[in-house]
Coordinates of C-alpha atoms in Angstrom, one line a residue:
Chain A
M298 CA -15.4 31.0 -2.9
N299 CA -13.6 30.2 0.8
P300 CA -10.2 28.6 -0.2
F301 CA -11.1 26.0 2.7
R302 CA -14.3 24.5 0.3
L303 CA -12.1 25.3 -2.6
L304 CA -9.2 22.8 -1.4
L305 CA -12.2 21.0 -0.1
L306 CA -13.8 20.7 -3.4
L307 CA -10.6 20.0 -5.5
S308 CA -9.3 17.2 -3.3
L309 CA -12.8 15.2 -4.3
A310 CA -11.9 15.6 -7.8
G311 CA -8.7 14.6 -7.2
L312 CA -10.3 11.3 -5.3
Q313 CA -12.1 10.4 -8.7
V314 CA -8.9 10.8 -10.7
A315 CA -6.8 8.3 -8.2
C316 CA -9.5 5.8 -7.0
T317 CA -10.0 2.7 -9.2
T318 CA -11.0 -0.4 -9.1
V319 CA -8.9 -3.7 -9.8
Q320 CA -11.4 -6.3 -11.8
P321 CA -10.9 -9.5 -10.4
W322 CA -9.4 -10.6 -13.8
Q323 CA -6.5 -7.7 -14.0
R324 CA -4.8 -9.0 -11.3
G325 CA -2.0 -10.7 -12.8
H326 CA 0.5 -8.0 -11.6
L327 CA -0.4 -8.5 -8.2
A328 CA -0.1 -12.1 -8.7
D329 CA 3.5 -11.7 -10.2
Y330 CA 6.4 -13.1 -8.5
T331 CA 8.3 -9.8 -8.4
M332 CA 5.3 -8.3 -5.9
R333 CA 5.3 -10.9 -3.0
P334 CA 7.3 -9.7 0.0
D335 CA 8.5 -13.0 1.0
R336 CA 9.9 -13.5 -1.9
D337 CA 14.2 -13.7 -0.7
P338 CA 14.7 -14.4 3.0
L339 CA 17.8 -12.4 2.9
T340 CA 16.3 -9.4 1.5
G341 CA 13.1 -9.7 3.5
S342 CA 15.1 -9.9 6.9
I343 CA 17.2 -6.9 6.1
A344 CA 14.4 -4.8 5.5
E345 CA 12.8 -5.7 8.5
H346 CA 15.5 -5.1 10.7
V347 CA 15.7 -1.7 8.7
W348 CA 12.1 -0.9 9.5
F349 CA 11.6 -1.8 13.3
T350 CA 14.8 0.3 13.9
R351 CA 12.8 3.2 12.1
E352 CA 10.1 2.8 13.3
A353 CA 10.4 0.9 17.0
F354 CA 9.1 5.0 18.0
A355 CA 6.0 3.7 16.7
G356 CA 5.6 0.5 17.9
G357 CA 6.9 -0.9 14.3
K358 CA 7.1 -4.8 14.8
G359 CA 6.7 -4.8 17.9
I360 CA 10.3 -3.8 19.0
G361 CA 10.8 -1.5 21.4
G362 CA 13.5 1.4 21.5
G363 CA 14.0 4.9 20.5
G364 CA 14.5 4.7 16.8
C365 CA 17.8 6.0 17.0
G366 CA 18.9 3.7 14.3
C367 CA 20.6 1.2 16.5
N368 CA 22.2 -1.7 15.0
Chain B
M15 CA -27.6 36.9 0.9
K16 CA -23.7 36.6 -0.8
T17 CA -23.0 34.3 1.7
Q18 CA -26.2 32.1 1.5
L19 CA -25.9 31.6 -2.5
S20 CA -22.2 30.7 -1.8
R21 CA -23.2 28.2 0.3
R22 CA -26.0 26.8 -2.0
S23 CA -23.2 26.6 -5.0
F24 CA -20.8 24.7 -2.7
L25 CA -23.3 22.4 -2.1
R26 CA -24.6 21.6 -5.7
V27 CA -21.4 21.1 -6.3
S28 CA -20.3 18.8 -3.8
V29 CA -22.8 16.9 -4.5
L30 CA -21.5 16.4 -8.5
A31 CA -18.5 15.9 -6.9
G32 CA -19.3 13.3 -4.8
A33 CA -21.7 11.3 -7.7
S34 CA -18.6 11.5 -10.1
L35 CA -16.7 10.0 -7.2
G36 CA -19.2 7.7 -6.6
A37 CA -19.6 6.4 -10.6
G38 CA -15.3 6.4 -10.7
Q39 CA -15.4 4.0 -7.6
T40 CA -17.8 1.4 -9.0
G41 CA -16.4 1.8 -12.0
L42 CA -20.5 1.5 -13.8
R43 CA -19.7 -2.6 -13.6
A44 CA -21.7 -4.4 -16.2
A45 CA -24.4 -6.6 -15.2
G46 CA -22.8 -9.7 -16.4
W47 CA -23.7 -13.5 -17.0
A48 CA -26.1 -14.9 -15.1
E49 CA -28.3 -18.4 -15.2
S50 CA -30.4 -18.5 -17.8
A51 CA -29.6 -16.1 -19.8
K52 CA -28.2 -16.5 -23.2
L53 CA -24.7 -16.8 -24.0
P54 CA -24.0 -14.4 -26.3
A55 CA -22.1 -14.5 -29.5
L56 CA -18.6 -15.2 -28.8
G57 CA -17.3 -14.2 -32.5
E58 CA -18.3 -10.3 -31.5
F59 CA -15.2 -10.1 -29.2
G60 CA -12.0 -10.6 -31.0
L61 CA -11.0 -13.5 -29.0
E62 CA -7.4 -14.9 -30.1
G63 CA -7.4 -18.6 -31.3
S64 CA -9.6 -21.0 -33.3
L65 CA -13.2 -20.5 -31.5
P66 CA -15.1 -24.2 -32.0
S67 CA -18.6 -24.2 -33.4
L68 CA -20.7 -24.5 -29.9
K69 CA -24.2 -25.2 -31.4
G70 CA -25.8 -28.3 -29.8
K71 CA -23.5 -28.5 -27.5
V72 CA -22.9 -28.9 -23.6
V73 CA -20.0 -26.5 -22.9
Y74 CA -18.1 -25.7 -20.0
L75 CA -16.6 -22.2 -20.6
D76 CA -13.8 -21.4 -18.1
F77 CA -12.5 -18.5 -17.7
W78 CA -9.0 -18.8 -16.4
A79 CA -5.2 -17.4 -16.6
S80 CA -1.9 -18.5 -15.9
W81 CA -1.1 -16.4 -12.6
C82 CA -4.4 -18.0 -11.3
S83 CA -3.5 -21.2 -9.0
P84 CA -6.5 -22.5 -8.7
C85 CA -7.5 -21.9 -12.5
K86 CA -4.3 -24.0 -13.5
A87 CA -5.2 -26.6 -11.1
S88 CA -8.6 -27.1 -12.6
F89 CA -7.3 -28.3 -15.8
P90 CA -6.3 -32.3 -15.7
I91 CA -10.0 -32.4 -14.1
L92 CA -11.3 -30.3 -17.2
Q93 CA -9.0 -32.4 -19.7
K94 CA -10.5 -35.8 -18.4
W95 CA -13.8 -34.2 -18.7
Q96 CA -13.2 -33.3 -22.4
Q97 CA -11.9 -37.2 -23.0
E98 CA -14.5 -38.9 -21.4
L99 CA -17.5 -37.1 -22.4
A100 CA -16.5 -35.4 -25.5
G101 CA -18.8 -37.9 -27.5
K102 CA -21.6 -37.1 -25.9
G103 CA -21.3 -33.3 -27.1
F104 CA -19.8 -32.0 -24.4
T105 CA -17.0 -29.7 -24.3
V106 CA -14.7 -27.3 -22.2
L107 CA -14.1 -23.9 -23.8
A108 CA -11.7 -22.6 -21.6
I109 CA -10.9 -18.3 -22.6
S110 CA -7.3 -17.2 -21.1
V111 CA -7.3 -13.6 -19.5
D112 CA -3.6 -13.3 -19.3
E113 CA -2.5 -10.1 -20.6
K114 CA 0.3 -11.7 -22.8
A115 CA 0.3 -14.4 -24.9
A116 CA 3.4 -16.1 -23.9
D117 CA 2.1 -16.2 -20.4
M118 CA -0.6 -18.4 -21.8
Q119 CA 1.7 -20.5 -24.2
D120 CA 4.2 -21.0 -21.5
F121 CA 1.2 -22.9 -19.0
L122 CA 0.0 -24.9 -21.8
K123 CA 3.5 -26.2 -23.0
K124 CA 3.6 -28.4 -19.6
T125 CA 0.3 -28.8 -19.5
A126 CA -1.1 -30.1 -22.8
V127 CA -4.9 -30.1 -23.0
N128 CA -7.0 -31.3 -26.2
F129 CA -10.0 -29.1 -25.4
P130 CA -10.3 -25.4 -27.2
V131 CA -8.1 -22.8 -25.6
V132 CA -8.7 -19.0 -26.8
R133 CA -7.6 -15.9 -24.8
D134 CA -9.9 -12.9 -24.8
A135 CA -6.7 -10.0 -25.4
A136 CA -8.4 -7.2 -25.1
Q137 CA -10.3 -8.3 -21.9
K138 CA -13.9 -7.4 -23.1
L139 CA -15.6 -10.9 -22.8
V140 CA -14.5 -11.1 -19.7
A141 CA -15.7 -7.8 -18.6
A142 CA -18.8 -8.4 -20.1
A143 CA -19.5 -11.5 -18.3
S144 CA -18.5 -9.4 -15.2
I145 CA -17.0 -12.5 -12.9
K146 CA -16.4 -11.7 -9.3
T147 CA -13.1 -14.6 -8.9
M148 CA -11.1 -16.1 -10.5
P149 CA -11.7 -18.8 -12.3
T150 CA -15.5 -18.5 -12.8
S151 CA -17.1 -21.1 -14.9
F152 CA -20.1 -20.9 -16.8
L153 CA -22.1 -24.2 -17.5
I154 CA -24.3 -23.7 -20.7
D155 CA -26.5 -26.2 -22.3
R156 CA -27.7 -27.4 -25.7
Q157 CA -29.6 -24.3 -26.6
G158 CA -27.8 -21.6 -25.4
S159 CA -29.0 -20.5 -22.5
I160 CA -26.6 -20.8 -19.1
R161 CA -28.0 -22.9 -16.3
H162 CA -25.1 -22.7 -14.0
V163 CA -22.5 -20.2 -12.5
H164 CA -19.3 -21.4 -10.9
Q165 CA -17.1 -19.3 -8.6
G166 CA -13.6 -20.8 -7.7
F167 CA -12.8 -24.1 -8.4
R168 CA -11.9 -26.1 -5.3
R169 CA -11.1 -30.2 -5.0
Q170 CA -14.5 -31.0 -4.2
D171 CA -16.2 -28.9 -6.9
E172 CA -15.6 -31.6 -8.9
K173 CA -17.7 -34.0 -8.3
P174 CA -21.0 -31.8 -8.2
L175 CA -20.1 -30.0 -11.3
F176 CA -19.5 -33.4 -13.2
D177 CA -23.1 -34.4 -12.1
Q178 CA -24.6 -31.1 -13.5
I179 CA -23.0 -32.0 -17.0
T180 CA -23.9 -35.5 -17.0
A181 CA -27.9 -34.3 -16.1
L182 CA -27.3 -31.6 -18.9
L183 CA -26.3 -34.5 -21.4
G184 CA -29.1 -36.3 -20.7
S185 CA -31.5 -34.6 -21.2
A186 CA -32.4 -33.5 -24.8

């Protein structure tokens, strides 16, 4: 079999294993306090700073720049 | 010829893989409890806690969890209904889907209620009901038939639900 087709088939099989549906009654973990991205203002602020200095080349957080890590 | 055969085999396997993916995605979900269906025997689902007798009563069966804010907000209203209508043959049955019993108990310590609360530890009952949102409640008549399915809980739902309950209590 063509290696590309084999790879495509294996990818499809792999997707079946990876995909799942979280039922409404299973969302307890998602509702946990530790899953909230805004749970700690200081950590959130630090994370946002790191994000835009690293991702600026992709327009991360709307700040222009060269993504050079400048503080 | 060799190329055509391998292409046919590839197509067959692709269709099978795609069908499996589709089935996996949907999770082969149960049909769920619909209006006019009979409530199944709850004793067969391994619920934790004391299940009361529901025979001849109008039942407000509510699936809730301690991590669900509208569920918690509805409890004072359910408690009010229980106190007001218990003497007329009504009961609330609250079924927690919390994975940890301690979470349910911590909430119940802060919000004391006197209607029966049980826990669906294995989440089999809620899967059989196949609810689409939390909370979901089922209003059951005295004959054990599901008359209303209510999704979610907002303040403005209190009066219409109360009217539905009193209508069922009024009919024999």
